[in-house]
mmCIF file of C-alpha atoms in Angstrom:
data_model
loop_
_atom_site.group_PDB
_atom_site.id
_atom_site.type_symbol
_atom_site.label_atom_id
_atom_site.label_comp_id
_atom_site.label_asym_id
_atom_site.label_seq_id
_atom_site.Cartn_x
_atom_site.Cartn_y
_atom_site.Cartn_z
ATOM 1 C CA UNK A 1 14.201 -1.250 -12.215
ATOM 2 C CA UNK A 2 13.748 -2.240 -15.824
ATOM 3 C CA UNK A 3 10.336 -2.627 -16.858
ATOM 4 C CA UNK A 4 10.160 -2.756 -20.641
ATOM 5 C CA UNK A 5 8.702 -6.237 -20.590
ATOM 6 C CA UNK A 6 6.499 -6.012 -18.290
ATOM 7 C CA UNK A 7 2.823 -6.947 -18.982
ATOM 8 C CA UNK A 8 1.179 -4.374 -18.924
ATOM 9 C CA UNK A 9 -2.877 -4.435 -17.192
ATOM 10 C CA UNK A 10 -5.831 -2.748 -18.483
ATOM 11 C CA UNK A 11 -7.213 -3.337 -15.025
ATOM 12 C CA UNK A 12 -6.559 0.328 -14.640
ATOM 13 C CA UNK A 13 -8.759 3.254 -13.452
ATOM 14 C CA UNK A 14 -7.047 6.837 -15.036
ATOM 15 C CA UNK A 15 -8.797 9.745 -13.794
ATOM 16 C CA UNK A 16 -5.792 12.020 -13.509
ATOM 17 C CA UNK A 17 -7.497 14.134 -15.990
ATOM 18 C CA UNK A 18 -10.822 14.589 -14.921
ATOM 19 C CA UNK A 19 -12.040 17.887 -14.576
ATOM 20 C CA UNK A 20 -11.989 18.922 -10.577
ATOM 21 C CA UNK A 21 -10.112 16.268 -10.007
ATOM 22 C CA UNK A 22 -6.841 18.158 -8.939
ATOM 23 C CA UNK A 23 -5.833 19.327 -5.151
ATOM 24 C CA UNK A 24 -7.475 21.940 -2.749
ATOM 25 C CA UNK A 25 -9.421 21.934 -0.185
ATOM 26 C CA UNK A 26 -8.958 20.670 3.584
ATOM 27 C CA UNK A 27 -9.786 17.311 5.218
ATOM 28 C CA UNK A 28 -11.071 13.849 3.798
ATOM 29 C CA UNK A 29 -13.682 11.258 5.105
ATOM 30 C CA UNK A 30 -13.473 7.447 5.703
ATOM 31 C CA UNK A 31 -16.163 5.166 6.794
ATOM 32 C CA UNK A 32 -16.595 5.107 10.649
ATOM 33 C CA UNK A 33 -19.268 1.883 10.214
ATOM 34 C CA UNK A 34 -21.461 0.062 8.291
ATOM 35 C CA UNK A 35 -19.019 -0.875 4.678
ATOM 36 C CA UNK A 36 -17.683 -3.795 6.297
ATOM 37 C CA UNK A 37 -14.224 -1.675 6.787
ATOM 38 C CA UNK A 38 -13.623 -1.620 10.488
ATOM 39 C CA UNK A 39 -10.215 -2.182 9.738
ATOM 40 C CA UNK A 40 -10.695 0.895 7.203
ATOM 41 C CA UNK A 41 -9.558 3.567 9.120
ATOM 42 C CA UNK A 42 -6.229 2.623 9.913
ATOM 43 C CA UNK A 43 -5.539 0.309 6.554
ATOM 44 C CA UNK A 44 -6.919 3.276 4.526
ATOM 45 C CA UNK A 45 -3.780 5.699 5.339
ATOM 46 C CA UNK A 46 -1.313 3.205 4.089
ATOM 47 C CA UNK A 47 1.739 5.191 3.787
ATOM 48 C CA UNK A 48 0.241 8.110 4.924
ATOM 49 C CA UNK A 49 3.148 9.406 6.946
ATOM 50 C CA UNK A 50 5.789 9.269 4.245
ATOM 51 C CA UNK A 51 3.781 12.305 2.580
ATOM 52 C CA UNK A 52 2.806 13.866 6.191
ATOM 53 C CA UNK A 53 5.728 13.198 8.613
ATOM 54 C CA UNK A 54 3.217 12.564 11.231
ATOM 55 C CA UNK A 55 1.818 10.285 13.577
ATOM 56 C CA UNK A 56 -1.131 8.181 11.912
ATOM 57 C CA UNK A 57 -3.649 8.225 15.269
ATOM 58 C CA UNK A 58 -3.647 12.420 14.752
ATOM 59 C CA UNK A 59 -5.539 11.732 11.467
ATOM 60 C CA UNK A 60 -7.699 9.012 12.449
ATOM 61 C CA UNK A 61 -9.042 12.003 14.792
ATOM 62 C CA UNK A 62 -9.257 14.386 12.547
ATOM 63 C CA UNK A 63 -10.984 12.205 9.990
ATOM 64 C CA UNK A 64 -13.485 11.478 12.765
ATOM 65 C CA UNK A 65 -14.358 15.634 12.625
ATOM 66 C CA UNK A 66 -15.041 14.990 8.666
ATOM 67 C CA UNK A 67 -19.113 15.924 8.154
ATOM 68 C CA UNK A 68 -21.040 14.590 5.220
ATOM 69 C CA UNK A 69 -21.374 17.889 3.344
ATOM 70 C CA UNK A 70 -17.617 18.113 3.406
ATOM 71 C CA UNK A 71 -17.598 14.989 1.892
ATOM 72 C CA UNK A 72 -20.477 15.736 -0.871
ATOM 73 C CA UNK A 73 -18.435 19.512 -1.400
ATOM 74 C CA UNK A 74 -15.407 17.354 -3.233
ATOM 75 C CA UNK A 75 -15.089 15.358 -6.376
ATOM 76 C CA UNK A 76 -17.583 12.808 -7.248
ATOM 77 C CA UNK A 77 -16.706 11.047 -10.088
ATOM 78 C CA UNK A 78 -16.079 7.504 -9.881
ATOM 79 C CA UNK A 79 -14.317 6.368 -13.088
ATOM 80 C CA UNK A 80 -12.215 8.307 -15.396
ATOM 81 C CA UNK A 81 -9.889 6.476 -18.866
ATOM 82 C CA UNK A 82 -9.946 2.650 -18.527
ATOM 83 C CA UNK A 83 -7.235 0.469 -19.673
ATOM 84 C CA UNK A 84 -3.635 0.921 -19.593
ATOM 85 C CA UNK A 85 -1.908 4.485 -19.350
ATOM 86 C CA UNK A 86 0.728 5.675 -22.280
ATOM 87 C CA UNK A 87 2.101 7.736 -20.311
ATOM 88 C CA UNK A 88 5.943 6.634 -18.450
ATOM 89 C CA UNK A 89 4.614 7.179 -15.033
ATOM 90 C CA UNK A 90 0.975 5.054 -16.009
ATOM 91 C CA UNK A 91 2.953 2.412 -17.814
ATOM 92 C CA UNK A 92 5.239 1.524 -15.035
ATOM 93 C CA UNK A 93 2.403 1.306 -12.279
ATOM 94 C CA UNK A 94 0.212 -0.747 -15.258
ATOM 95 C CA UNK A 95 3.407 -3.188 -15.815
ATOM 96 C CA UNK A 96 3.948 -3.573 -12.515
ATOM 97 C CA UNK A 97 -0.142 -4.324 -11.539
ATOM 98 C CA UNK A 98 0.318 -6.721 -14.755
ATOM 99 C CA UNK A 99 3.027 -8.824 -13.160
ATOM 100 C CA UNK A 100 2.067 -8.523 -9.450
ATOM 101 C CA UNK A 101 -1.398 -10.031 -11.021
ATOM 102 C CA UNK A 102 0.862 -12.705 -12.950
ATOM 103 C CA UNK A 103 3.179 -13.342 -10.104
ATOM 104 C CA UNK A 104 0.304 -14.373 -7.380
ATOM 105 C CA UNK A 105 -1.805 -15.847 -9.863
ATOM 106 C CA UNK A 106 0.637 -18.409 -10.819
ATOM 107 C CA UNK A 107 1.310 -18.526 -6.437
ATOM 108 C CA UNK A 108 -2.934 -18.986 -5.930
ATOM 109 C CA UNK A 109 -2.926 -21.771 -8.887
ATOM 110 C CA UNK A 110 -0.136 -23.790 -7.165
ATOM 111 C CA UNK A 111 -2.283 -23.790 -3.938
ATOM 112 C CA UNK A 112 -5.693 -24.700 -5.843
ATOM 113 C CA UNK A 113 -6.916 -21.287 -5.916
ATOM 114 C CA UNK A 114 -7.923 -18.045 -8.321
ATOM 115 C CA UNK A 115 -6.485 -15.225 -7.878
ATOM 116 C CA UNK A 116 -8.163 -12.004 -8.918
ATOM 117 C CA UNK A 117 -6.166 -8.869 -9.190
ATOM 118 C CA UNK A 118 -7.394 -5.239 -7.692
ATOM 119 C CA UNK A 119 -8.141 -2.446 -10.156
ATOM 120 C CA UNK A 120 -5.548 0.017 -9.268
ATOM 121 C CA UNK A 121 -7.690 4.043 -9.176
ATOM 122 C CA UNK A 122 -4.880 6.648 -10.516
ATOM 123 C CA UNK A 123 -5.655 10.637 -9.726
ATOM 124 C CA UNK A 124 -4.675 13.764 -8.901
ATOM 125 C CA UNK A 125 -5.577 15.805 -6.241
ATOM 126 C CA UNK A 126 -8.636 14.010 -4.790
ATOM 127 C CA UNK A 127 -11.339 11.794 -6.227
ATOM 128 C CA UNK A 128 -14.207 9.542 -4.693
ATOM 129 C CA UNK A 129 -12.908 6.666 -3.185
ATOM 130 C CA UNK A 130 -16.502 4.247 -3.294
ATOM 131 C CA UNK A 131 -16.900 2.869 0.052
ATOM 132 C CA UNK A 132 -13.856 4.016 1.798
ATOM 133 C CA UNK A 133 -14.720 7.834 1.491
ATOM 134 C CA UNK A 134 -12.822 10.424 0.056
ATOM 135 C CA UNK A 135 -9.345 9.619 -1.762
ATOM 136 C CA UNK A 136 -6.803 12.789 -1.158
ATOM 137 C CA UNK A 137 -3.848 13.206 -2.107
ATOM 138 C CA UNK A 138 -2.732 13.900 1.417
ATOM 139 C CA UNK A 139 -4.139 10.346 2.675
ATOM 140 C CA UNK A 140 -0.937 8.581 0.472
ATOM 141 C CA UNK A 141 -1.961 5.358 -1.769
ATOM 142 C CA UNK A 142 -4.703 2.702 0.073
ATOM 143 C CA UNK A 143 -5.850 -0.227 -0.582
ATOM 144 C CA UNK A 144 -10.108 -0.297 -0.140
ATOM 145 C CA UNK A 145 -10.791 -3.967 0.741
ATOM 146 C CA UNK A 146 -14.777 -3.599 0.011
ATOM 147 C CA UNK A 147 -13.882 -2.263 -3.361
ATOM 148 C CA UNK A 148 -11.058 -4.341 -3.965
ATOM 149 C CA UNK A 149 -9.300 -1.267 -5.256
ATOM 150 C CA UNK A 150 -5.924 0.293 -4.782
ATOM 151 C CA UNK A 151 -6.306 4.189 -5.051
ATOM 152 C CA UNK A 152 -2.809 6.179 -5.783
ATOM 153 C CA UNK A 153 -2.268 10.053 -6.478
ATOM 154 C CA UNK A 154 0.679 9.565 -8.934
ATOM 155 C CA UNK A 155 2.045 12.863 -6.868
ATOM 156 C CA UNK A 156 2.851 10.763 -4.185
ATOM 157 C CA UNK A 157 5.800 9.010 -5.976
ATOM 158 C CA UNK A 158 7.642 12.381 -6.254
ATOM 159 C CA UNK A 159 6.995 13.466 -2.922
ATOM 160 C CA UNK A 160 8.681 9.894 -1.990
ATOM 161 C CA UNK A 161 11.883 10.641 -4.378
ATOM 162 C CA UNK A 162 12.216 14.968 -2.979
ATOM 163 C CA UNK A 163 11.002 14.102 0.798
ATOM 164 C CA UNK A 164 13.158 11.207 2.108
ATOM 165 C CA UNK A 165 16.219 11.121 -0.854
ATOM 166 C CA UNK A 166 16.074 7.456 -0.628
ATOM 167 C CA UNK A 167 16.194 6.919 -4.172
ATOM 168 C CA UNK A 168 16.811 8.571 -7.901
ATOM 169 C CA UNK A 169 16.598 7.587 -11.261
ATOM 170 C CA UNK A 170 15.627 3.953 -11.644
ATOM 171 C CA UNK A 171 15.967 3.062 -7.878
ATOM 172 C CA UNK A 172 12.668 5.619 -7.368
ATOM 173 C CA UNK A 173 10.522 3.334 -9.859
ATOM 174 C CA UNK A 174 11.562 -0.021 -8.109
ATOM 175 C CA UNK A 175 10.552 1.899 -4.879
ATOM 176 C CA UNK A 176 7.109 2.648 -5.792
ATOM 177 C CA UNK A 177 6.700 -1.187 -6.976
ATOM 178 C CA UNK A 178 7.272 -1.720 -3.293
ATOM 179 C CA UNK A 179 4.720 0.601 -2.669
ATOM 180 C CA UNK A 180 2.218 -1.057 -4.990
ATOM 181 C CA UNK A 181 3.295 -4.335 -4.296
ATOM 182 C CA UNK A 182 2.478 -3.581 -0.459
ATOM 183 C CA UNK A 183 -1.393 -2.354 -1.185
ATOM 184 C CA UNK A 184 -1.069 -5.430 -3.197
ATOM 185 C CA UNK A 185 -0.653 -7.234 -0.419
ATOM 186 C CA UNK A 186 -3.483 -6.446 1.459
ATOM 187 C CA UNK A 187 -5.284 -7.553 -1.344
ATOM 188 C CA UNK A 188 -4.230 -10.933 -0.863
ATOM 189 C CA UNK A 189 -4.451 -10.493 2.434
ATOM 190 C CA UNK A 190 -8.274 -9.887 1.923
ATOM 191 C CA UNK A 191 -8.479 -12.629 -0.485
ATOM 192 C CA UNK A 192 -7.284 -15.160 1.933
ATOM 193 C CA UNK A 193 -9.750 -13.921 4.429
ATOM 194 C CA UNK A 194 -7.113 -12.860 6.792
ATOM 195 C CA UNK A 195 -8.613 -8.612 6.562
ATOM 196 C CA UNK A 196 -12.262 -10.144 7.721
ATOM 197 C CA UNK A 197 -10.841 -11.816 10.545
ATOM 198 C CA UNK A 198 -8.575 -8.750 11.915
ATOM 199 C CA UNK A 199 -11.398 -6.889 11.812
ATOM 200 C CA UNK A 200 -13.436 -9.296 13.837
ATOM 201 C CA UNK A 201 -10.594 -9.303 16.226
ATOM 202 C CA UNK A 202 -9.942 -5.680 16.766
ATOM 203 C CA UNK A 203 -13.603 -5.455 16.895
ATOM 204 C CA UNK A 204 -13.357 -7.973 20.044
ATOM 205 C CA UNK A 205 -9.940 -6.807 21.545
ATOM 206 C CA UNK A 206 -10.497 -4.902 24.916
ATOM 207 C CA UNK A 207 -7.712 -2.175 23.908
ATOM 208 C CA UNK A 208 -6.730 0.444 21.453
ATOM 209 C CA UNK A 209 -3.226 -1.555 21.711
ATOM 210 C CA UNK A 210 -4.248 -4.995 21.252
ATOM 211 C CA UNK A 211 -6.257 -3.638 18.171
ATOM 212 C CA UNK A 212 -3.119 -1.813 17.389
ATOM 213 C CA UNK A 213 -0.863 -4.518 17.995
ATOM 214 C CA UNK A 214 -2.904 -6.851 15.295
ATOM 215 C CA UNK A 215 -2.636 -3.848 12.713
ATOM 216 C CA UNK A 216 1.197 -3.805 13.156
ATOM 217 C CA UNK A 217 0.981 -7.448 11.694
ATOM 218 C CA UNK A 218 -0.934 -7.047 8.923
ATOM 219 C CA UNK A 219 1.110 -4.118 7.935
ATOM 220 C CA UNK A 220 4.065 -6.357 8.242
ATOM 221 C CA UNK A 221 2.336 -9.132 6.470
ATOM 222 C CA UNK A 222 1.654 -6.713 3.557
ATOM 223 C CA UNK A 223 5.224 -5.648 4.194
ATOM 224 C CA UNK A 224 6.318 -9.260 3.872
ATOM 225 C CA UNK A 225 4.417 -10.569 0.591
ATOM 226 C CA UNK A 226 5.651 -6.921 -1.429
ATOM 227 C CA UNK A 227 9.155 -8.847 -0.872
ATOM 228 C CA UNK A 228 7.793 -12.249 -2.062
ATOM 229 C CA UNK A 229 6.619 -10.867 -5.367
ATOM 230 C CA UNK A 230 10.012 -9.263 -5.647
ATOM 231 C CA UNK A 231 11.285 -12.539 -5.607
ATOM 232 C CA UNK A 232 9.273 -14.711 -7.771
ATOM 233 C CA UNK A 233 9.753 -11.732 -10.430
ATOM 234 C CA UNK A 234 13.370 -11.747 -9.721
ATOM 235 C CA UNK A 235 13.076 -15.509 -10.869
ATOM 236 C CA UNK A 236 10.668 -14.486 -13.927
ATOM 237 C CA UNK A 237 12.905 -11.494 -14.609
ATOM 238 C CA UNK A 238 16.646 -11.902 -13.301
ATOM 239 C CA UNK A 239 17.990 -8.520 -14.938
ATOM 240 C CA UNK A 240 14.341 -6.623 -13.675
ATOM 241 C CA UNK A 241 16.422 -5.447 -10.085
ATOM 242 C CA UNK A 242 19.256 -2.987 -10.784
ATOM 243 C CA UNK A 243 22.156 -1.849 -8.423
ATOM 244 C CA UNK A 244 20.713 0.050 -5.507
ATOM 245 C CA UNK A 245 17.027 -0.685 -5.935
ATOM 246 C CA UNK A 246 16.491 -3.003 -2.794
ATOM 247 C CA UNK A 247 18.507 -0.253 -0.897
ATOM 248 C CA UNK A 248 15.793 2.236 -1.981
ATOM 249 C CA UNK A 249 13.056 -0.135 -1.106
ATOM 250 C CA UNK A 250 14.803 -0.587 2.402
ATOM 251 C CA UNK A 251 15.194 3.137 2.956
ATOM 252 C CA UNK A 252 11.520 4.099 2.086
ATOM 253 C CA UNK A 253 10.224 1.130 4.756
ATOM 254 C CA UNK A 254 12.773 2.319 7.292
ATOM 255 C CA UNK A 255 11.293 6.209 6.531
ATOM 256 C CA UNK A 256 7.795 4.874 7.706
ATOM 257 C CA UNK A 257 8.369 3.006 10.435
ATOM 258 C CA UNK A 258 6.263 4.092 12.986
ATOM 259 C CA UNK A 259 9.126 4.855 15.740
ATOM 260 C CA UNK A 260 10.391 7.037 12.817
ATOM 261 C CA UNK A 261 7.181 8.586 11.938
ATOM 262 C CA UNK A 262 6.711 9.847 15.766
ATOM 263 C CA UNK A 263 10.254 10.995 16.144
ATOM 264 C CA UNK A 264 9.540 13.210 13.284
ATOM 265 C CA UNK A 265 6.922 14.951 14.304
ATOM 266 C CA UNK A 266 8.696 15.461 17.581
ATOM 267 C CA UNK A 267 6.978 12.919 19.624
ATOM 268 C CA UNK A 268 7.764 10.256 22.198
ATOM 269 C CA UNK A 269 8.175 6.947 20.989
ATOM 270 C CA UNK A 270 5.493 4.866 21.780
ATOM 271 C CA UNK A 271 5.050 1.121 20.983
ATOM 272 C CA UNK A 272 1.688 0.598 22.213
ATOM 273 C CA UNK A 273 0.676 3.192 19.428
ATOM 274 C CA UNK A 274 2.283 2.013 16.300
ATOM 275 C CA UNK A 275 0.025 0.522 13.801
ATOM 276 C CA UNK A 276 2.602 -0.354 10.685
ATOM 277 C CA UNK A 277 5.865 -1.300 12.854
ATOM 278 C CA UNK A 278 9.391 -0.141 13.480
ATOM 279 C CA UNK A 279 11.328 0.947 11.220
ATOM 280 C CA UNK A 280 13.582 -2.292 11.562
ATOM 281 C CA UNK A 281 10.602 -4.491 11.815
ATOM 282 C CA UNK A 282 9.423 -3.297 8.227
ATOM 283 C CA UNK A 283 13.168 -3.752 6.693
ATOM 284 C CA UNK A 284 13.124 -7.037 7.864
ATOM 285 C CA UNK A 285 9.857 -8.218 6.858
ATOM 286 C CA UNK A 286 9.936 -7.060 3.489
ATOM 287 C CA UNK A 287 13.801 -9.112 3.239
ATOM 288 C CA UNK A 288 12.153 -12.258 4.675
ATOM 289 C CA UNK A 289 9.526 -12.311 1.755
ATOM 290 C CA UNK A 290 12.356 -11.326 -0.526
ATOM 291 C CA UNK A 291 14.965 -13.757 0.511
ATOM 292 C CA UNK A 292 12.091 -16.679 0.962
ATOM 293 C CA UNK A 293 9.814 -16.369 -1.370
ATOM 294 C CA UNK A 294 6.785 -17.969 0.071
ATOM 295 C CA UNK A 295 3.393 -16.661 1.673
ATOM 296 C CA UNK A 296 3.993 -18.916 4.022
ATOM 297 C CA UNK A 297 7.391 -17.476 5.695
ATOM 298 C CA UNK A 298 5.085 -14.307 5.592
ATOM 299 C CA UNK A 299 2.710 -15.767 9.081
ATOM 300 C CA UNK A 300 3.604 -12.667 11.284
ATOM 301 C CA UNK A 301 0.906 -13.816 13.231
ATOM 302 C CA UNK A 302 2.587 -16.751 14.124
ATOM 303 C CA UNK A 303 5.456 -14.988 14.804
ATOM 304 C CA UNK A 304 6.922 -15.006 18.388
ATOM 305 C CA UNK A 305 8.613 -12.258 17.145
ATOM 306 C CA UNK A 306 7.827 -9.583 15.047
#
């Protein structure tokens, strides 16, 4: 990926070097009510499984054992350097915030609306994540729709490149674009209104797997609009996507599929449980937004078939 040109965003959070700030320490909280995130504590682990190799619903549990003092124990500051980073790992994510922001506000202004971008929270280790708990390390990057924030231990990226081999060089920087361009996503997604009423939803359903099932498409929505900035910044930037890059963006989505995820950590497949989609469903999602373009081939809720 060639980002030279990028615009760069000071909308930018750097607490990488705060003092405390780095790893250690076992478990991390999320808000189990009140916050107005009942869809929190499954859109909160992201990609959580690409660092873990495990099935999401284990820690969902275990974040349910998390006690208040543990949570008071661990880091507590809440902002760190603002503007945008000099270093080559902060100046990629910043140019690539900077054009994600340009990209969908130019898409918002064509439909008669604003577009505000989310501040994106870089750390190491751990750091307070506002009204979604606890950041870790551990918990991958997350978007926090009350805080309209995108939180990312810049750690995560490597783990990504040594873990799964689905990229190097170049390829490994387009790949996390995908992965920002995802949590991206759900910011539109809350923008639009469409988190608030998945929430109400789930909220309503009379199952873990209809509330699971409606999870599965916003992850696949989120999937689906990474690929439709691709696109419009393919038409902004031609030259920006080098050889092999959409390969590495397809191998990382296939490496969290959720039928992946469980055969990994040596369990049986089960549909009814995933929460982000199949490994296919995730490839192909992301390529519909890509090869389209638009939000609206992105309805996977209108989707007979997902």
């Amino acid at each position: 990926m060639r980002f030279d040109d990028f615009r760069r965003s000071d909308n930018i959070d750097d607490r990488r070097d705060q003092e405390g700030g780095g790893g250690g320490g076992g478990g991390f909280g999320f808000p189990m009510g009140g916050g107005g995130l009942g869809i929190g504590t499954i859109v909160v682990l992201g990609i959580v499984g690409w660092a873990l190799g495990i099935d999401p619903r284990l820690l969902i549990s275990g974040a349910e054992m998390i006690t208040e003092t543990t949570q008071h124990h661990q880091a507590d500051s809440r902002s760190g350097k603002q503007g945008a980073p000099t270093d080559e790992m902060g100046s990629m994510i910043s140019g690539v915030l900077g054009e994600i922001d340009d990209r969908w506000t130019e898409i918002f202004k064509a439909n008669g609306q604003t577009y505000v971008g989310p501040k994106i929270v870089l750390f190491r280790g751990r750091t307070n994540g506002g009204r979604c708990g606890m950041a870790q390390a551990a918990m991958g990057p997350f978007y926090c729709p009350p805080d309209k924030q995108i939180f990312i231990d810049t750690s995560f990226f490597k783990q990504v490149e040594t873990r799964f081999r689905g990229c190097s060089g170049s390829a490994c920087q387009f790949t996390a674009a995908y992965i920002i361009a995802h949590e991206a996503g759900h910011h539109v997604q809350n923008l639009l209104g469409i988190l608030p009423k998945v929430t109400r939803a789930q909220e309503a359903a009379g199952s873990r797997a209809e509330a699971n099932a409606l999870q599965v498409r916003v992850e696949l929505q989120a999937d689906c609009l990474s690929g439709v900035w691709v696109n419009r910044e393919k038409k902004k930037r031609p030259n920006f996507i080098e050889d092999g890059d959409i390969d590495a963006a397809l191998t990382t989505a296939a490496a969290i599929g959720d039928d992946t995820l469980q055969r990994r950590a040596g369990r049986e497949v089960v549909p009814d449980s995933f929460t982000h989609g199949s490994a296919e469903q995730r490839k192909r999602w992301f390529m519909t937004g890509y090869q389209q373009g638009t939000v609206q081939a992105c309805n996977t809720f209108g989707a007979e078939r997902l």
